[in-house]
Short mmCIF file of C-alpha atoms in Angstrom, two decimals:
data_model
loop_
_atom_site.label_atom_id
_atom_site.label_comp_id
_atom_site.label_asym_id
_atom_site.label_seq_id
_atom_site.Cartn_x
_atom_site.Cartn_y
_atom_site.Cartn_z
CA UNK T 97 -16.95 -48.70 -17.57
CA UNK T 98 -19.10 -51.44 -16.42
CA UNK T 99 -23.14 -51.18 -17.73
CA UNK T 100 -24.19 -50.23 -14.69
CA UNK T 101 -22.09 -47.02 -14.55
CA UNK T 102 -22.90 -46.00 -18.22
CA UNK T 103 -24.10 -42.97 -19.05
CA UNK T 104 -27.08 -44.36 -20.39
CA UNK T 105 -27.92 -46.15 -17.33
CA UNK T 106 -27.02 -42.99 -14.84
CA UNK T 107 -29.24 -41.03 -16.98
CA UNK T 108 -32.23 -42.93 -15.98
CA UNK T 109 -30.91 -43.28 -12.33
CA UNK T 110 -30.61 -39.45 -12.04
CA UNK T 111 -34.37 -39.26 -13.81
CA UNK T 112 -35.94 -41.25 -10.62
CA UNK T 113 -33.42 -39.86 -8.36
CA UNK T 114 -34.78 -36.42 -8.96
CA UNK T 115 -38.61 -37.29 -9.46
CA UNK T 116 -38.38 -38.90 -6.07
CA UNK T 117 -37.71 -35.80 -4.14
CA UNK T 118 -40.43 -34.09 -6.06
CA UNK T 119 -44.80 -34.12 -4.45
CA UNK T 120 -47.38 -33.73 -6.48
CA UNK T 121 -48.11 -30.64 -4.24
CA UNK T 122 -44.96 -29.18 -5.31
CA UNK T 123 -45.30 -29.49 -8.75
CA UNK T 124 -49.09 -28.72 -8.71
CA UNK T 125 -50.61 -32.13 -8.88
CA UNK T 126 -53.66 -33.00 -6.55
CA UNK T 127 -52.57 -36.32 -4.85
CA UNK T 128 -55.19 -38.77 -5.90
CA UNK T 129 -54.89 -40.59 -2.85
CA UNK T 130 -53.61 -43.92 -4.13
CA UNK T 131 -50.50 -45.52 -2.13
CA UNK T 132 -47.42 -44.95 -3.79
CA UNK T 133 -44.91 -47.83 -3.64
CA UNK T 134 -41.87 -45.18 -4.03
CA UNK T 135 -41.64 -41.71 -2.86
CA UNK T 136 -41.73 -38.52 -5.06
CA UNK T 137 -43.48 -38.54 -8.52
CA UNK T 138 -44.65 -41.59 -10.76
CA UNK T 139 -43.26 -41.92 -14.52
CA UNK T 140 -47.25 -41.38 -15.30
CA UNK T 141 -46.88 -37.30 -13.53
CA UNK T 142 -43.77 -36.47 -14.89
CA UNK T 143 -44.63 -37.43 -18.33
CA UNK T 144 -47.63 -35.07 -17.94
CA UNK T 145 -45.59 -32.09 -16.90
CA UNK T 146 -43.16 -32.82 -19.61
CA UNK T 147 -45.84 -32.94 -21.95
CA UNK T 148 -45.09 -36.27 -23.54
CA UNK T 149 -46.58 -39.66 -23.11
CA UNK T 150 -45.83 -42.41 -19.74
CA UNK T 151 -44.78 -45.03 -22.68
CA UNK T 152 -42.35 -42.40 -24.21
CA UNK T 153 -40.89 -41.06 -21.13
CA UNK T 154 -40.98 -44.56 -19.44
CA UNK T 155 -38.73 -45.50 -22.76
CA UNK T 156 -36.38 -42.28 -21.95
CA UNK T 157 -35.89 -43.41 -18.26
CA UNK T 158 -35.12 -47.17 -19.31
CA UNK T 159 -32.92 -45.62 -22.17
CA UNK T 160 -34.54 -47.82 -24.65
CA UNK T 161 -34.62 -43.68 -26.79
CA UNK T 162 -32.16 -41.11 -26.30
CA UNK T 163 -34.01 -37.92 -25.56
CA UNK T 164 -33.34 -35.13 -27.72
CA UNK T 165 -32.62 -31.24 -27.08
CA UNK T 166 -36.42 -30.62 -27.08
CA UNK T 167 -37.28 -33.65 -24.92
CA UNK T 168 -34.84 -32.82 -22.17
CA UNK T 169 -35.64 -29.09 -21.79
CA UNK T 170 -39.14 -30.27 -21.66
CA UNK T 171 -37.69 -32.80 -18.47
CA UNK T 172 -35.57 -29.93 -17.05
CA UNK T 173 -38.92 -27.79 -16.66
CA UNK T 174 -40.96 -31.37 -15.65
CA UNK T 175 -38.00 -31.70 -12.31
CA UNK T 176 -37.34 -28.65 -11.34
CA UNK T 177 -33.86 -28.95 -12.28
CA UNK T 178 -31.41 -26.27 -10.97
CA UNK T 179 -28.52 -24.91 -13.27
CA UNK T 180 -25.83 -27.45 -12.09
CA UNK T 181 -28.57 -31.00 -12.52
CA UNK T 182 -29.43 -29.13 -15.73
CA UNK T 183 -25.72 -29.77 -16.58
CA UNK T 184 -25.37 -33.01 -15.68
CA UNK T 185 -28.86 -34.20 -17.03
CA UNK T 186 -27.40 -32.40 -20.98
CA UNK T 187 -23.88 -33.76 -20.13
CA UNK T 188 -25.27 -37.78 -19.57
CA UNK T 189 -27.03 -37.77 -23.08
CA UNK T 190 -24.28 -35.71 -24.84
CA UNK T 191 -26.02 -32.73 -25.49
CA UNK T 192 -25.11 -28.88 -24.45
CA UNK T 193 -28.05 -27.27 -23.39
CA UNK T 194 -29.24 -24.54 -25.95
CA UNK T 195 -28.73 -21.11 -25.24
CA UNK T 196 -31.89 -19.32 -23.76
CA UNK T 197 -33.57 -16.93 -26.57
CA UNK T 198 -34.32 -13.30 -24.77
CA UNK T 199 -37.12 -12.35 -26.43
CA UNK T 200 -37.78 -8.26 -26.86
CA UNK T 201 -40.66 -7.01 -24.86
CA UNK T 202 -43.77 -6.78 -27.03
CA UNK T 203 -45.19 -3.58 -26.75
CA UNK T 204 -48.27 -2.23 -28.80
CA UNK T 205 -47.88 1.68 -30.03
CA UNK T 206 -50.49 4.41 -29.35
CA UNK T 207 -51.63 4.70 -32.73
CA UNK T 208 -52.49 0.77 -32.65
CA UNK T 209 -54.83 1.04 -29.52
CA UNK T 210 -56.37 4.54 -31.60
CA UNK T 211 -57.23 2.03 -34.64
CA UNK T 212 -58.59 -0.59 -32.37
CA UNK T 213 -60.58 1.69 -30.43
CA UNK T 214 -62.37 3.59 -34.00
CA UNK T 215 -63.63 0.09 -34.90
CA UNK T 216 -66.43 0.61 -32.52
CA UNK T 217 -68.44 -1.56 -31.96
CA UNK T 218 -66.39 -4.16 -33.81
CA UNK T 219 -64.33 -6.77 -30.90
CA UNK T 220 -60.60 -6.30 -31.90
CA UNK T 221 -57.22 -7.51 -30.05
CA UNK T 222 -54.25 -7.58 -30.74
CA UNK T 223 -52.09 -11.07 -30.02
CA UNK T 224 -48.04 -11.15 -29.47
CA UNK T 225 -46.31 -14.13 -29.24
CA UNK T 226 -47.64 -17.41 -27.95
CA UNK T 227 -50.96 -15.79 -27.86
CA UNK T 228 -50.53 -13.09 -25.27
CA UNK T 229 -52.88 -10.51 -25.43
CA UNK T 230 -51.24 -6.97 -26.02
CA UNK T 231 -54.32 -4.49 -26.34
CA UNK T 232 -57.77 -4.83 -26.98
CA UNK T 233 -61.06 -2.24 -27.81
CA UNK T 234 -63.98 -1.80 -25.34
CA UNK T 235 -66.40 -3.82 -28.05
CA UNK T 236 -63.87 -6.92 -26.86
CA UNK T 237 -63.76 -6.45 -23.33
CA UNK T 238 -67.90 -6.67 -23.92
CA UNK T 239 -67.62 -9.97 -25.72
CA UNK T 240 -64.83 -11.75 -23.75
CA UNK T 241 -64.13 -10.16 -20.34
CA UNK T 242 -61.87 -7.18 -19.26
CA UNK T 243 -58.95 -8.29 -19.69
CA UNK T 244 -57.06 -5.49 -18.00
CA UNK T 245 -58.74 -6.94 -14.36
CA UNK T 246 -56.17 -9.53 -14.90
CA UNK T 247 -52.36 -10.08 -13.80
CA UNK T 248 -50.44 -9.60 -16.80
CA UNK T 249 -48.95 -13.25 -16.68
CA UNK T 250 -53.16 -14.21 -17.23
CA UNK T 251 -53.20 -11.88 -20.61
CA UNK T 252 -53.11 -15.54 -22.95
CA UNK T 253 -55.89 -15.86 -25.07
CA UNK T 254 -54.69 -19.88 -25.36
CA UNK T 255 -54.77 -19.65 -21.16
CA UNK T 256 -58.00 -18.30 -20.45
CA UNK T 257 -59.38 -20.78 -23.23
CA UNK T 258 -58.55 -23.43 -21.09
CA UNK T 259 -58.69 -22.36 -17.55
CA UNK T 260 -61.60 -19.63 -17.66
CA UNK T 261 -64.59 -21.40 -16.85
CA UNK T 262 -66.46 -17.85 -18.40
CA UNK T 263 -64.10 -18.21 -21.82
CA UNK T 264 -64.95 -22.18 -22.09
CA UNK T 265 -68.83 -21.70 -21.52
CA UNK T 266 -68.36 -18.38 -24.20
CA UNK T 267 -67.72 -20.41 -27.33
CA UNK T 268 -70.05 -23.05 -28.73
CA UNK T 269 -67.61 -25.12 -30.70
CA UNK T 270 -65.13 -25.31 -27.75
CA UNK T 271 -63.16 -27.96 -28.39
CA UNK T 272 -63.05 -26.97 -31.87
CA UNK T 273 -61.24 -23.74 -30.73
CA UNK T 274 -58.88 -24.97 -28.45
CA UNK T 275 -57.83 -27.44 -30.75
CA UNK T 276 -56.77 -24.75 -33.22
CA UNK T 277 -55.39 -23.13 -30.12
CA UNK T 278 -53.24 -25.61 -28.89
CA UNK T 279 -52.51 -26.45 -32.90
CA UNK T 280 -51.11 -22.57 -33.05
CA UNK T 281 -49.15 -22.71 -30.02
CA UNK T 282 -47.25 -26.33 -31.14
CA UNK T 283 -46.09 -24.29 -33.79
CA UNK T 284 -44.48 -21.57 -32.21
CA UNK T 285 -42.18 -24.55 -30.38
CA UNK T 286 -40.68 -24.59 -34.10
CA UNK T 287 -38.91 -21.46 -33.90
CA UNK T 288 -38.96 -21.67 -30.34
CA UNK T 289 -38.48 -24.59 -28.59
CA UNK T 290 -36.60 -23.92 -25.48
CA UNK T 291 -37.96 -20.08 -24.95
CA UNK T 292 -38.92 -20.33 -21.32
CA UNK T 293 -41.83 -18.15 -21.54
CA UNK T 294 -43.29 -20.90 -24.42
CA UNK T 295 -42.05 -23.65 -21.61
CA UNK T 296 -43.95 -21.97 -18.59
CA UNK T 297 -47.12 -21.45 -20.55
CA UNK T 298 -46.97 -25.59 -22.22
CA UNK T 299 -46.19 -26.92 -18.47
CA UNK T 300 -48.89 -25.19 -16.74
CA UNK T 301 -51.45 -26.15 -19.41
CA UNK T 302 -50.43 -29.48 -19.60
CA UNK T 303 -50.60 -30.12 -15.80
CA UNK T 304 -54.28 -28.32 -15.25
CA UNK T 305 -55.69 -29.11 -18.79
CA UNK T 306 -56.38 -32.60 -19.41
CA UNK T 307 -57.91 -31.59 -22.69
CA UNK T 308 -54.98 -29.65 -23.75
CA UNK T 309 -52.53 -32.31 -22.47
CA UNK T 310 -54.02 -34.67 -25.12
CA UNK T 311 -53.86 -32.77 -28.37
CA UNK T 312 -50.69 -30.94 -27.12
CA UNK T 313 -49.56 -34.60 -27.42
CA UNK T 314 -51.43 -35.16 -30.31
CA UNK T 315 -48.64 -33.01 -31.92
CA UNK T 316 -51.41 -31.39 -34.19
CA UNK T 317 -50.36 -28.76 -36.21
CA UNK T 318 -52.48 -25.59 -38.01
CA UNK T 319 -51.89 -22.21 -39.49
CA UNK T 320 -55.41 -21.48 -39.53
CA UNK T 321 -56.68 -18.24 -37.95
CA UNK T 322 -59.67 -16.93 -39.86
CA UNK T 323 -63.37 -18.35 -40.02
CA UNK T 324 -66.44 -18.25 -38.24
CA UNK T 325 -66.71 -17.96 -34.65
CA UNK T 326 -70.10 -18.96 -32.73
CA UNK T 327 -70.94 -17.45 -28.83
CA UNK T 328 -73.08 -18.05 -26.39
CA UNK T 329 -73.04 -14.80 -24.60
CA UNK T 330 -74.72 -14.43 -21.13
CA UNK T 331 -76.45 -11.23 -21.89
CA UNK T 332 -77.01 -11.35 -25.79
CA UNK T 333 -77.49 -14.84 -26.41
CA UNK T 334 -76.11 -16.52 -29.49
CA UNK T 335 -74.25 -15.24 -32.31
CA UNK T 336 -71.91 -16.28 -35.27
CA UNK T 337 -69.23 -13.39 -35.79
CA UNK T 338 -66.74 -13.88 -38.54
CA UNK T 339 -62.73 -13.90 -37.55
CA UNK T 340 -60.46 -12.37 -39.95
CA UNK T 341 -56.45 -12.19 -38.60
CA UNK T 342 -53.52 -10.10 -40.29
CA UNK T 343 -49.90 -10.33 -39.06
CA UNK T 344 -48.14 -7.00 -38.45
CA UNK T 345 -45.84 -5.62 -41.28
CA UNK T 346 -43.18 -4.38 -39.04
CA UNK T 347 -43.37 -7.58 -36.40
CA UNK T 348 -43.82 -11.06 -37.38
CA UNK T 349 -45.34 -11.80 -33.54
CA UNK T 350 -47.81 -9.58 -33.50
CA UNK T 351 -51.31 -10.42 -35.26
CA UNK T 352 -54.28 -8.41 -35.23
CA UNK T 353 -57.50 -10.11 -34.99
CA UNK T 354 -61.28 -8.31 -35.44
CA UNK T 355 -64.54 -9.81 -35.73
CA UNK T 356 -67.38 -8.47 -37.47
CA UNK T 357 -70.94 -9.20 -38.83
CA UNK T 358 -72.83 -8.49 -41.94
CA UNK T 359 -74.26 -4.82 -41.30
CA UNK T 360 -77.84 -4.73 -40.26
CA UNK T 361 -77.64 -8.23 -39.23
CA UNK T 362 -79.24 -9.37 -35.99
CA UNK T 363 -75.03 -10.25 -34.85
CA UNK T 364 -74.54 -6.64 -35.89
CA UNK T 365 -77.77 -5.01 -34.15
CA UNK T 366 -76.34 -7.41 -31.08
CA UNK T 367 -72.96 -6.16 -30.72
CA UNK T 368 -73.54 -2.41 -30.97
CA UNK T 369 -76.07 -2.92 -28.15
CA UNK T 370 -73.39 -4.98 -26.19
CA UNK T 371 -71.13 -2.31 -27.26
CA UNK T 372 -73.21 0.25 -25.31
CA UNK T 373 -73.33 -1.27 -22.23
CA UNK T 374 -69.65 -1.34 -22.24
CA UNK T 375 -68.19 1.86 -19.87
CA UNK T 376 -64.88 0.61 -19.37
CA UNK T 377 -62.01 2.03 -21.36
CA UNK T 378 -60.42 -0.32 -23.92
CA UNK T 379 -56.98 -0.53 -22.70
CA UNK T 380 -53.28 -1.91 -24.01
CA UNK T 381 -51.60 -4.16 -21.63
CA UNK T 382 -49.06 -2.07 -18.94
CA UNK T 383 -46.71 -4.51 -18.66
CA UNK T 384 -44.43 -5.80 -21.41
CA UNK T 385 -44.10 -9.63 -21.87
CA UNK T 386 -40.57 -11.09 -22.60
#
């Protein structure tokens, strides 16, 4: 087989085959307006929906690096591949595509929402897996937003960090929490890294998040989830509230997380007051993730 039919040098022929029948309106990209000199997507957009770097990927497409399990699922997502490319793109680099992980739905049990709902005035949620938010207490829908107004696909406390203007403008030390957001989410690709959920949530924060697109591909790491917390709350003003997390005994995914303030203290006096002006029910989320 001559070099020019190797797989090596198909695999980067299919790569700008396929990214040249893709827009950046059909992937989600505002067209900046420059002329292209080729149709379909430059190596610069498809790196950014793959997550990865233009040097990297331009590397892959050259195939100067072979691209590993991760990589390609990550380019599978980035194209828009359909089952049979899929096949092809895993059969050039010698790879069989993993199987996809069906994850069980995550659901939160009555007596959970009853303990989340006696902490009062106390914000409380309860996070599943890749951050989705699974129930939550009336003192949280105060201090964040109700969360049962959204779609259930919008229930991701790592989504609304970056695309809710409201959740953004809430915390003080904003980049300092989405950091340690998108820190928590790169590890769930450990255990996970071609769930398509995790895929679908890293694609469409990489493509409308230039913040999160940059320490995504930072590849920054954390297992922190407790510490101090500052607001800047539209009707109570500022406050420091103290974040303490615990994992659930009988599911690994599922991590409660409360916030709370020395009793008596002005955060304290603030809360309960924001507390009261809460009517809304707290609520659990009515439909399952997978």
């Amino acid at each position: 087989m001559s070099d020019a039919r190797s797989p090596r040098s198909e695999f980067g022929a299919f790569l700008r085959a396929r990214r040249a029948e893709l827009s950046p309106a059909q992937v989600g990209l505002a067209d900046d307006g420059t002329l292209r000199r080729v149709p379909g997507l430059r190596r610069d957009e498809v790196a950014r929906l793959a997550a990865m770097s233009t040097d990297y990927y331009t590397r892959i497409e050259q195939g100067r690096v072979r691209a590993s399990a991760t990589v390609l699922a990550s380019l599978v997502r980035a194209l828009r591949l359909d089952n049979p490319q899929q096949a092809y793109l895993y059969e050039l680099a010698g790879k069989t595509p993993a199987p996809r992980r069906r994850h069980r739905a995550q659901q939160v049990r009555p007596p959970v929402q009853r303990m989340l709902d006696a902490l009062g005035h106390l914000p409380a949620l309860v996070l599943g897996r890749y951050n989705d938010i699974l129930a939550w207490n009336a003192a949280a829908a105060a201090l964040y937003q109700d969360f049962g107004k959204l779609p259930p696909r919008e229930r991701n406390y790592t989504r609304l960090l970056f695309l809710d203007p409201a959740m953004r403008d809430l915390f003080v030390d904003w980049e300092d929490a989405g950091r340690l957001s998108a820190a928590l989410l790169r590890m769930e690709t450990a255990g996970n890294p071609d769930d398509p959920r995790l895929e679908a949530l890293v694609g469409e924060l990489s493509v409308r998040s230039p913040e999160f697109r940059e320490w995504w591909n930072g590849r920054i790491v954390s297992d922190t989830t407790a510490g101090p917390k500052r607001y800047r709350h539209p009707l109570i003003g500022s406050l420091t509230l103290d974040c303490d997390t615990w994992t659930s005994p009988g599911d690994p995914d599922i991590m409660f997380m409360i916030l709370t303030a020395e009793p008596g203290s002005p955060e304290d006096h603030a809360l309960r007051i924001l507390s009261s002006w809460q009517t809304g029910p707290s609520h659990t989320a009515d439909t399952p993730h997978d």
